[in-house]
Amino acid sequence: MSDLSSLTPLLAIETSCDDTACAILDSHGTLLGESVLSQEDHAALGGVVPEIAARAHLKALPSLVDLTLERAGLALSDIALFAATTGPGLIGGLIVGSSYAKGLAMARGKPFMSINHIEAHILTPRLPASLRPEETAPNFPYLALLVSGGHCQCILVEGVGQYRRLGGTIDDSAGEAFDKVAKMLGLGWPGGPALEALAKEGNPRAYTLPRPLKGRPGCDFSFSGLKTAVSRHLEPFGREALPRHIAADLAASFQQAVADVMTDRVKQALAMVPPVTALVVAGGVAANQTLRQRLENIAQEHHIAFLAPPLRFCTDNAAMIGWAALERLYQGEQPGDIALAPRPRWPLSERCAPSAHPSASTSPSLMEPSS
Ligand code: KG4
Ligand code: ZN
């Protein structure tokens, strides 16, 4: 491991969706301070509005950074390196967070590191603070299932920077499917937690719903047919209020179908790869107890460890961004990508987001198009 005394403590910023987050880590990955602000304005609008999210990040960041420094008992002058999520995600938020971190780095003459949000999620189970006392960090290779509002993919993690995407959704993400079905059932946003709570009152065998792609080769996911099937069962009720027991049965049947599909897809993924040490799950949907239990059962059947980081590390946070930066520094990577532009789409197979110009700043006119 390289000597990181001149590059730590590091301060990391995450702003790729609707959580504004900041964290400070030392050279061992110990979390010295952390703050997360989950934007609440989107609930009334039924989903994340990118423009509102970007403005809210801008408003929140200065005090959030100050609060994190205070929690860590440090001053800005103690920070040796700044890191931020520069993709994939909503471009407005990426610009705000990465520009803020770059500004701090430039003002203090310190280096900056560009971090891929997906990479950070799938390395999180190795973050010391995410491990429970009885757990040890997974060694490579391990299988990561990332299931959130924005992502649904299965990745073989062979090492830092060595990722093989085995499959992903061909339509909605798992979180989107939960949110959309919850909305149909008259539940609030985000729908996942509300749907899970309602499903506890229902019968998972009450409705016959499809299991999209189950049994097919590969490890892709699809949820749109499942969502449509739920909506068909709702048609007879028209504009009438849905009786609670029907909503509960539909919620339970939908959750069961998602769990069956995920079980099948993860088993397929395990059959596609050489032996792995662990199955890890990340993203907000990993909070779902039914899914967790099913995934844990698969891991047991395969005699591998099962790791689902505590929820605060499963959902978007900045500790994972700081940890991904450290994992890269441990590998001997040198920070120095301050000129790189944020990138709303950034495949894991590409380490660095290419800048639009060698001396590109982060001004919006120099951004890549979002397609
Ligand atoms: O990772 P996350 O906090 O944010 C990003 O999308 O990046 O994930 C949020 C998603 C939402 O779609 C939410 O409905 C879903 O995770 N979710 C759940 C549960 N808790 C959160 N889905 C199913 N069951 C849950 N208990
Ligand atoms: Zn995320």
Coordinates of C-alpha atoms and ligand atoms in Angstrom, one line a residue:
M1 CA 0.0 0.0 0.0
S2 CA 1.4 3.4 -0.9
D3 CA 2.1 6.0 1.7
L4 CA -0.9 8.3 1.6
S5 CA 0.1 10.7 4.3
S6 CA 0.4 13.5 1.8
L7 CA -3.0 12.8 0.2
T8 CA -5.2 12.3 3.3
P9 CA -7.4 13.2 5.0
L10 CA -9.6 13.5 1.9
L11 CA -12.9 15.2 1.5
A12 CA -15.5 13.6 -0.9
I13 CA -18.7 15.1 -2.3
E14 CA -21.7 13.2 -3.8
T15 CA -24.4 15.1 -5.8
S16 CA -25.3 12.7 -8.7
C17 CA -29.1 12.5 -7.9
D18 CA -31.1 13.9 -5.0
D19 CA -28.8 13.4 -2.0
T20 CA -26.2 16.0 -1.2
A21 CA -23.5 14.3 0.7
C22 CA -20.0 15.0 2.1
A23 CA -17.5 12.8 3.9
I24 CA -14.0 13.0 5.2
L25 CA -11.8 9.8 5.4
D26 CA -8.3 9.2 6.7
S27 CA -5.7 7.0 5.0
H28 CA -7.2 3.8 6.5
G29 CA -10.7 4.6 5.3
T30 CA -11.8 5.6 8.7
L31 CA -14.8 7.8 8.4
L32 CA -13.9 11.0 10.3
G33 CA -17.0 13.0 9.5
E34 CA -20.1 12.5 7.3
S35 CA -23.3 14.4 6.4
V36 CA -26.1 13.6 4.0
L37 CA -29.0 15.8 3.1
S38 CA -31.8 13.9 1.3
Q39 CA -33.8 16.5 -0.7
E40 CA -37.5 16.4 0.2
D41 CA -38.9 18.7 -2.4
H42 CA -39.2 15.9 -4.9
A43 CA -41.8 13.8 -2.9
A44 CA -44.6 16.2 -3.7
L45 CA -43.7 16.1 -7.4
G46 CA -43.6 12.3 -7.5
G47 CA -40.0 11.9 -8.6
V48 CA -36.6 13.7 -8.9
V49 CA -36.7 17.0 -10.9
P50 CA -33.2 17.5 -12.1
E51 CA -33.2 21.3 -12.1
I52 CA -34.6 21.4 -8.6
A53 CA -32.1 18.9 -7.5
A54 CA -29.1 20.8 -8.9
R55 CA -30.2 24.1 -7.3
A56 CA -30.7 22.3 -4.0
H57 CA -27.2 20.8 -4.1
L58 CA -25.8 24.3 -4.7
K59 CA -27.7 25.7 -1.8
A60 CA -26.8 22.9 0.6
L61 CA -23.1 22.3 -0.2
P62 CA -21.3 25.1 1.6
S63 CA -23.0 24.4 5.0
L64 CA -22.8 20.7 4.5
V65 CA -19.0 20.8 3.9
D66 CA -18.6 23.1 7.0
L67 CA -20.7 20.7 9.1
T68 CA -18.7 17.7 7.9
L69 CA -15.4 19.4 8.8
E70 CA -16.8 20.3 12.2
R71 CA -17.9 16.7 12.8
A72 CA -14.4 15.5 11.8
G73 CA -12.8 18.2 14.1
L74 CA -10.8 19.5 11.1
A75 CA -10.3 22.7 9.2
L76 CA -10.4 23.1 5.4
S77 CA -6.7 23.6 5.5
D78 CA -6.3 20.1 6.9
I79 CA -7.8 18.5 3.8
A80 CA -5.1 17.1 1.5
L81 CA -7.3 15.9 -1.5
F82 CA -10.8 16.6 -2.8
A83 CA -12.9 14.0 -4.6
A84 CA -16.3 14.1 -6.2
T85 CA -18.7 12.0 -8.2
T86 CA -18.3 13.1 -11.8
G87 CA -20.7 10.5 -13.3
P88 CA -22.9 8.8 -14.1
G89 CA -25.9 10.8 -12.9
L90 CA -27.9 14.0 -13.5
I91 CA -25.6 16.4 -15.2
G92 CA -26.8 19.5 -13.2
G93 CA -25.9 17.9 -9.9
L94 CA -22.7 16.5 -11.2
I95 CA -21.6 19.9 -12.4
V96 CA -22.5 21.5 -9.0
G97 CA -20.8 18.9 -6.8
S98 CA -17.6 18.4 -8.9
S99 CA -17.2 22.2 -9.5
Y100 CA -17.5 22.8 -5.8
A101 CA -14.9 20.2 -5.0
K102 CA -12.6 21.4 -7.8
G103 CA -13.0 25.0 -6.6
L104 CA -11.9 24.0 -3.1
A105 CA -9.0 22.0 -4.5
M106 CA -7.8 24.8 -6.8
A107 CA -8.2 27.5 -4.1
R108 CA -6.0 25.5 -1.7
G109 CA -3.6 24.1 -4.3
K110 CA -4.6 20.5 -3.6
P111 CA -5.3 17.6 -6.0
F112 CA -8.7 16.5 -7.1
M113 CA -10.0 13.0 -8.0
S114 CA -12.9 12.2 -10.3
I115 CA -15.0 9.2 -9.0
N116 CA -17.5 7.0 -10.9
H117 CA -20.7 6.6 -8.9
I118 CA -21.3 3.0 -9.8
E119 CA -17.7 2.0 -8.9
A120 CA -18.2 3.6 -5.5
H121 CA -21.4 1.7 -4.9
I122 CA -19.8 -1.7 -5.7
L123 CA -16.7 -1.1 -3.7
T124 CA -18.7 0.0 -0.6
P125 CA -18.7 -3.4 1.0
R126 CA -15.0 -3.0 1.5
L127 CA -15.4 0.4 3.3
P128 CA -14.4 -0.4 6.9
A129 CA -17.3 1.6 8.4
S130 CA -19.8 -0.5 6.3
L131 CA -18.8 -3.7 8.0
R132 CA -20.5 -5.1 11.0
P133 CA -18.3 -6.5 13.8
E134 CA -18.7 -10.1 12.6
E135 CA -18.0 -9.2 8.9
T136 CA -14.7 -9.0 7.0
A137 CA -14.2 -7.0 3.8
P138 CA -14.8 -9.2 0.7
N139 CA -11.8 -10.2 -1.3
F140 CA -11.8 -10.1 -5.1
P141 CA -13.5 -11.5 -7.1
Y142 CA -17.0 -10.9 -5.8
L143 CA -20.4 -10.5 -7.4
A144 CA -22.2 -7.1 -6.9
L145 CA -25.9 -6.6 -7.5
L146 CA -26.7 -2.9 -7.7
V147 CA -30.4 -2.2 -7.3
S148 CA -31.4 1.4 -6.9
G149 CA -33.8 4.1 -8.3
G150 CA -31.3 4.8 -11.1
H151 CA -29.5 1.5 -11.6
C152 CA -30.1 -2.2 -11.9
Q153 CA -27.1 -4.2 -12.8
C154 CA -25.0 -7.2 -11.9
I155 CA -21.2 -6.8 -12.0
L156 CA -18.3 -9.1 -11.4
V157 CA -15.8 -7.1 -9.4
E158 CA -12.4 -8.7 -10.1
G159 CA -10.3 -5.9 -8.6
V160 CA -10.2 -2.1 -8.4
G161 CA -10.8 -0.9 -11.9
Q162 CA -11.5 -4.5 -13.1
Y163 CA -15.2 -4.8 -13.6
R164 CA -17.3 -7.1 -15.8
R165 CA -20.9 -6.0 -16.3
L166 CA -22.8 -9.3 -16.6
G167 CA -26.2 -7.8 -17.2
G168 CA -28.6 -5.0 -16.5
T169 CA -32.1 -3.8 -17.0
I170 CA -33.4 -3.4 -20.5
D171 CA -36.2 -1.0 -19.3
D172 CA -36.9 0.2 -15.8
S173 CA -34.6 0.0 -12.8
A174 CA -35.8 -2.1 -9.9
G175 CA -36.4 1.0 -7.8
E176 CA -38.4 2.6 -10.6
A177 CA -40.5 -0.5 -10.8
F178 CA -41.2 -0.3 -7.1
D179 CA -41.9 3.4 -7.3
K180 CA -44.3 3.1 -10.3
V181 CA -46.3 0.2 -8.9
A182 CA -46.5 2.0 -5.5
K183 CA -47.9 5.0 -7.3
M184 CA -50.5 2.9 -9.0
L185 CA -51.5 1.5 -5.6
G186 CA -51.9 5.1 -4.3
L187 CA -48.8 5.1 -2.2
G188 CA -46.4 8.0 -1.8
W189 CA -42.9 8.6 -3.2
P190 CA -40.4 7.0 -2.9
G191 CA -42.7 4.0 -3.2
G192 CA -40.3 1.1 -2.3
P193 CA -40.5 1.4 1.5
A194 CA -44.3 2.0 1.4
L195 CA -44.9 -0.9 -0.9
E196 CA -42.9 -3.2 1.3
A197 CA -44.8 -2.2 4.4
L198 CA -48.2 -2.8 2.6
A199 CA -47.0 -6.1 1.2
K200 CA -46.7 -7.4 4.8
E201 CA -50.5 -7.4 5.0
G202 CA -51.0 -9.1 1.7
N203 CA -50.9 -12.6 0.2
P204 CA -47.9 -13.0 -2.3
R205 CA -49.8 -15.8 -4.1
A206 CA -53.1 -13.8 -4.5
Y207 CA -52.3 -12.7 -8.1
T208 CA -50.5 -14.4 -10.9
L209 CA -47.9 -12.0 -12.3
P210 CA -45.2 -12.6 -15.0
R211 CA -41.6 -13.2 -14.1
P212 CA -39.9 -11.3 -17.0
L213 CA -36.7 -13.0 -18.4
K214 CA -36.8 -15.8 -15.7
G215 CA -35.0 -18.8 -17.0
R216 CA -33.4 -17.0 -20.0
P217 CA -29.7 -17.2 -20.5
G218 CA -27.7 -14.2 -19.3
C219 CA -28.3 -11.8 -16.5
D220 CA -30.5 -9.0 -17.9
F221 CA -33.5 -7.7 -16.1
S222 CA -36.9 -6.4 -17.3
F223 CA -39.6 -4.9 -15.2
S224 CA -42.0 -3.1 -17.5
G225 CA -44.1 -6.2 -18.3
L226 CA -44.6 -6.8 -14.6
K227 CA -45.7 -3.2 -14.1
T228 CA -48.2 -3.5 -16.9
A229 CA -49.6 -6.7 -15.5
V230 CA -50.2 -5.0 -12.2
S231 CA -52.0 -2.1 -14.0
R232 CA -54.3 -4.6 -15.7
H233 CA -55.4 -6.0 -12.4
L234 CA -56.3 -2.4 -11.4
E235 CA -58.4 -1.7 -14.5
P236 CA -61.7 -3.0 -13.0
F237 CA -61.5 -0.4 -10.2
G238 CA -61.4 2.5 -12.6
R239 CA -61.3 5.7 -10.6
E240 CA -62.7 4.0 -7.5
A241 CA -60.6 3.9 -4.4
L242 CA -58.7 0.6 -4.3
P243 CA -59.8 -1.6 -1.3
R244 CA -56.8 -1.9 1.0
H245 CA -56.7 -5.7 1.0
I246 CA -56.5 -5.7 -2.8
A247 CA -53.7 -3.2 -2.8
A248 CA -51.9 -5.3 -0.2
D249 CA -52.3 -8.5 -2.2
L250 CA -51.0 -6.8 -5.3
A251 CA -48.1 -5.3 -3.4
A252 CA -47.2 -8.7 -2.0
S253 CA -47.6 -10.5 -5.3
F254 CA -45.5 -7.8 -7.1
Q255 CA -42.7 -8.0 -4.5
Q256 CA -42.7 -11.8 -4.8
A257 CA -42.4 -11.6 -8.6
V258 CA -39.4 -9.1 -8.3
A259 CA -37.8 -11.4 -5.7
D260 CA -38.2 -14.5 -8.0
V261 CA -36.8 -12.6 -10.9
M262 CA -33.8 -11.4 -9.0
T263 CA -33.1 -14.8 -7.5
D264 CA -33.1 -16.3 -11.0
R265 CA -30.9 -13.6 -12.5
V266 CA -28.3 -13.7 -9.7
K267 CA -28.2 -17.5 -9.9
Q268 CA -27.5 -17.1 -13.7
A269 CA -24.8 -14.5 -13.0
L270 CA -23.1 -16.9 -10.5
A271 CA -23.1 -19.6 -13.2
M272 CA -21.5 -17.2 -15.7
V273 CA -18.4 -16.4 -13.6
P274 CA -15.5 -18.2 -12.0
P275 CA -15.9 -18.9 -8.3
V276 CA -16.4 -15.7 -6.2
T277 CA -15.9 -15.0 -2.6
A278 CA -19.1 -13.1 -1.9
L279 CA -22.4 -11.8 -3.1
V280 CA -22.9 -8.2 -2.3
V281 CA -25.9 -6.0 -2.8
A282 CA -26.1 -2.2 -2.9
G283 CA -28.6 0.5 -3.7
G284 CA -31.8 1.6 -2.0
V285 CA -33.8 -1.5 -3.1
A286 CA -31.3 -3.5 -1.0
A287 CA -33.3 -2.3 2.0
N288 CA -36.1 -4.7 1.0
Q289 CA -36.1 -7.5 3.5
T290 CA -37.8 -10.1 1.2
L291 CA -35.1 -9.5 -1.4
R292 CA -32.3 -9.5 1.1
Q293 CA -33.5 -12.8 2.5
R294 CA -33.7 -14.4 -0.9
L295 CA -30.2 -13.2 -1.9
E296 CA -28.8 -14.4 1.4
N297 CA -30.3 -17.8 0.7
I298 CA -28.5 -17.9 -2.7
A299 CA -25.2 -17.0 -1.0
Q300 CA -25.7 -19.8 1.5
E301 CA -26.5 -22.3 -1.2
H302 CA -23.2 -21.3 -3.0
H303 CA -21.2 -21.3 0.3
I304 CA -20.1 -17.7 -0.2
A305 CA -20.4 -14.7 2.1
F306 CA -23.4 -12.4 1.7
L307 CA -22.9 -8.7 2.4
A308 CA -25.5 -6.0 2.3
P309 CA -24.0 -2.8 3.7
P310 CA -26.1 -0.9 6.3
L311 CA -28.7 1.1 4.5
R312 CA -27.0 4.5 4.9
F313 CA -24.1 3.1 2.9
C314 CA -26.4 1.2 0.4
T315 CA -28.1 4.4 -0.6
D316 CA -26.2 7.4 -2.0
N317 CA -23.6 8.8 0.3
A318 CA -20.2 10.4 0.1
A319 CA -18.3 7.9 2.3
M320 CA -18.4 5.5 -0.7
I321 CA -17.0 8.2 -3.0
G322 CA -14.1 8.9 -0.6
W323 CA -13.5 5.1 -0.2
A324 CA -13.4 4.6 -4.0
A325 CA -10.8 7.4 -4.2
L326 CA -8.7 5.6 -1.5
E327 CA -9.0 2.2 -3.2
R328 CA -7.6 3.9 -6.3
L329 CA -4.8 5.6 -4.4
Y330 CA -3.9 2.3 -2.7
Q331 CA -3.4 1.0 -6.2
G332 CA -0.9 3.8 -6.8
E333 CA -3.1 5.9 -9.0
Q334 CA -2.1 9.5 -9.0
P335 CA -4.8 12.2 -8.7
G336 CA -4.7 14.8 -11.3
D337 CA -7.9 14.8 -13.3
I338 CA -9.1 18.3 -12.4
A339 CA -9.6 19.2 -16.1
L340 CA -12.0 16.3 -16.7
A341 CA -15.6 17.1 -17.5
P342 CA -18.5 15.5 -15.5
R343 CA -20.2 12.8 -17.6
P344 CA -23.9 11.8 -17.1
R345 CA -23.1 8.5 -18.8
W346 CA -19.9 7.0 -17.8
P347 CA -19.4 3.2 -18.4
L348 CA -17.4 1.4 -15.8
S349 CA -15.1 0.1 -18.4
E350 CA -13.6 3.6 -18.9
R351 CA -11.6 4.9 -16.0
C352 CA -11.6 8.6 -16.8
A353 CA -14.2 10.8 -18.3
P354 CA -12.5 12.4 -21.3
S355 CA -12.6 16.2 -21.2
A356 CA -14.0 18.2 -24.0
H357 CA -10.8 20.2 -24.2
P358 CA -7.4 19.6 -22.6
S359 CA -7.8 22.6 -20.5
A360 CA -11.5 22.2 -20.0
S361 CA -13.1 23.9 -17.1
T362 CA -16.4 22.6 -15.7
S363 CA -18.4 25.4 -17.4
P364 CA -21.7 24.0 -18.8
S365 CA -20.7 25.1 -22.3
L366 CA -17.9 22.6 -22.2
M367 CA -20.0 19.7 -21.0
E368 CA -20.6 16.6 -23.1
P369 CA -24.1 16.2 -24.4
S370 CA -26.1 14.0 -22.1
S371 CA -27.0 11.3 -24.6
Ligands
KG4_1 O1 -30.0 4.1 -3.9 P1 -31.2 5.0 -3.7 O2 -31.5 5.6 -2.4 O3 -31.2 6.2 -4.7 C1 -30.8 6.1 -6.1 O4 -31.7 5.7 -6.8 O5 -29.6 6.3 -6.4 O6 -32.5 4.1 -4.2 C2 -33.8 4.7 -4.1 C3 -34.7 3.6 -4.6 C4 -36.2 4.1 -4.8 O7 -36.6 3.7 -6.0 C5 -36.9 3.4 -3.6 O8 -38.3 3.2 -3.9 C6 -36.1 2.1 -3.5 O9 -34.8 2.5 -3.7 N1 -36.3 1.5 -2.2 C7 -36.9 0.3 -2.0 C8 -37.0 0.1 -0.6 N2 -36.4 1.2 0.0 C9 -36.0 2.1 -1.0 N3 -37.4 -0.6 -2.8 C10 -38.0 -1.7 -2.3 N4 -38.1 -1.9 -1.0 C11 -37.6 -1.0 -0.1 N5 -37.7 -1.3 1.2
ZN2 ZN -26.6 5.6 -6.3

